Amino acid sequence: MVAVHAGFLAAAPLEVFLLGRPFVPALGLPMLALVAATVALRWWVVAALGERWCTRVIVPPGAPLVTAGPYRFLRHPNYLAVALEIPPWASSTPHGRARWSSER
């Protein structure tokens, strides 16, 4: 799952560079800023979980709930990061924009 996620993140900018597709700064830059914010949220999650962080969703038996970091505000902040991360990547690349507009 980690490899798929990393590949997805790498594929969007590679589409622009390797295939010579246009990058529209008015759309792409705000979307990249949103992706950067989701990555920061994800790292905050990892820092708050500490050694309890792993790629699988597991809760050790008897472990107390984490209430530090973003867990003070949300029960599952990593899910929010993933949900907010996908639309910007999809809309900031030429392939993604073509799906949402008549630009082909």
CSV table of C-alpha atoms in Angstrom, one decimal:
chain,number,residue,atom,x,y,z
A,1,MET,CA,0.0,0.0,0.0
A,2,VAL,CA,2.9,2.4,0.8
A,3,ALA,CA,4.4,1.7,-2.7
A,4,VAL,CA,1.1,2.4,-4.4
A,5,HIS,CA,0.6,5.6,-2.5
A,6,ALA,CA,4.2,6.8,-3.3
A,7,GLY,CA,3.7,5.8,-6.9
A,8,PHE,CA,0.5,7.8,-7.1
A,9,LEU,CA,2.2,10.9,-5.7
A,10,ALA,CA,5.2,10.5,-8.1
A,11,ALA,CA,3.1,9.9,-11.2
A,12,ALA,CA,1.3,13.3,-11.2
A,13,PRO,CA,4.4,15.5,-11.6
A,14,LEU,CA,6.0,12.9,-13.9
A,15,GLU,CA,3.1,13.2,-16.3
A,16,VAL,CA,3.9,16.9,-16.7
A,17,PHE,CA,7.7,16.4,-17.2
A,18,LEU,CA,8.0,13.2,-19.1
A,19,LEU,CA,5.0,13.5,-21.4
A,20,GLY,CA,5.5,17.3,-22.0
A,21,ARG,CA,2.0,18.2,-20.9
A,22,PRO,CA,1.2,21.7,-19.8
A,23,PHE,CA,1.2,22.8,-16.1
A,24,VAL,CA,-1.4,25.5,-15.3
A,25,PRO,CA,0.0,27.5,-12.4
A,26,ALA,CA,-3.3,29.1,-11.4
A,27,LEU,CA,-4.7,25.6,-10.7
A,28,GLY,CA,-1.6,23.6,-10.0
A,29,LEU,CA,0.1,25.8,-7.4
A,30,PRO,CA,-2.9,26.0,-5.0
A,31,MET,CA,-3.5,22.3,-5.4
A,32,LEU,CA,0.2,21.5,-4.7
A,33,ALA,CA,0.0,23.7,-1.6
A,34,LEU,CA,-3.0,21.7,-0.4
A,35,VAL,CA,-1.1,18.5,-1.0
A,36,ALA,CA,1.8,19.9,1.0
A,37,ALA,CA,-0.6,20.6,3.8
A,38,THR,CA,-1.9,17.0,3.7
A,39,VAL,CA,1.6,15.7,3.8
A,40,ALA,CA,2.3,17.9,6.8
A,41,LEU,CA,-0.8,16.6,8.5
A,42,ARG,CA,0.3,13.0,7.8
A,43,TRP,CA,3.7,13.6,9.3
A,44,TRP,CA,2.0,15.2,12.4
A,45,VAL,CA,-0.1,12.0,12.7
A,46,VAL,CA,3.1,9.8,12.5
A,47,ALA,CA,4.8,12.0,15.1
A,48,ALA,CA,1.8,11.8,17.4
A,49,LEU,CA,1.6,8.0,17.1
A,50,GLY,CA,5.3,7.6,17.6
A,51,GLU,CA,6.3,3.9,17.8
A,52,ARG,CA,2.6,2.9,17.5
A,53,TRP,CA,2.5,4.0,13.9
A,54,CYS,CA,2.4,1.4,11.1
A,55,THR,CA,0.9,1.0,7.7
A,56,ARG,CA,-1.8,-1.4,9.0
A,57,VAL,CA,-4.7,-0.1,11.0
A,58,ILE,CA,-4.3,-1.9,14.3
A,59,VAL,CA,-4.8,-0.9,17.9
A,60,PRO,CA,-2.8,-2.9,20.4
A,61,PRO,CA,-5.0,-4.6,23.0
A,62,GLY,CA,-5.3,-2.4,26.1
A,63,ALA,CA,-3.5,0.6,24.6
A,64,PRO,CA,-5.0,3.9,25.5
A,65,LEU,CA,-6.4,6.2,22.8
A,66,VAL,CA,-3.9,8.7,21.4
A,67,THR,CA,-5.0,12.2,22.3
A,68,ALA,CA,-1.9,14.2,21.3
A,69,GLY,CA,-1.3,16.1,18.1
A,70,PRO,CA,-4.1,16.1,15.6
A,71,TYR,CA,-5.9,13.4,17.6
A,72,ARG,CA,-6.9,16.2,19.9
A,73,PHE,CA,-9.3,17.4,17.2
A,74,LEU,CA,-10.1,14.3,15.0
A,75,ARG,CA,-10.5,10.6,15.7
A,76,HIS,CA,-8.8,9.6,12.4
A,77,PRO,CA,-6.8,12.5,11.0
A,78,ASN,CA,-4.8,10.3,8.6
A,79,TYR,CA,-8.0,9.4,6.8
A,80,LEU,CA,-8.7,13.2,6.4
A,81,ALA,CA,-5.3,13.7,4.9
A,82,VAL,CA,-5.8,11.0,2.3
A,83,ALA,CA,-9.3,12.2,1.4
A,84,LEU,CA,-8.0,15.8,1.0
A,85,GLU,CA,-4.9,14.7,-0.9
A,86,ILE,CA,-6.4,12.8,-3.9
A,87,PRO,CA,-8.6,15.6,-5.5
A,88,PRO,CA,-5.7,18.1,-5.7
A,89,TRP,CA,-3.4,15.6,-7.4
A,90,ALA,CA,-6.1,14.6,-9.8
A,91,SER,CA,-7.0,18.1,-10.8
A,92,SER,CA,-3.5,19.6,-10.9
A,93,THR,CA,-2.3,17.4,-13.8
A,94,PRO,CA,-3.3,17.6,-17.4
A,95,HIS,CA,-4.8,14.2,-17.4
A,96,GLY,CA,-6.9,15.0,-14.3
A,97,ARG,CA,-8.0,18.4,-15.7
A,98,ALA,CA,-9.2,16.7,-18.9
A,99,ARG,CA,-11.5,14.5,-16.8
A,100,TRP,CA,-13.1,17.6,-15.2
A,101,SER,CA,-13.2,19.9,-18.1
A,102,SER,CA,-13.5,20.1,-21.9
A,103,GLU,CA,-9.7,20.7,-22.1
A,104,ARG,CA,-8.5,17.8,-24.3
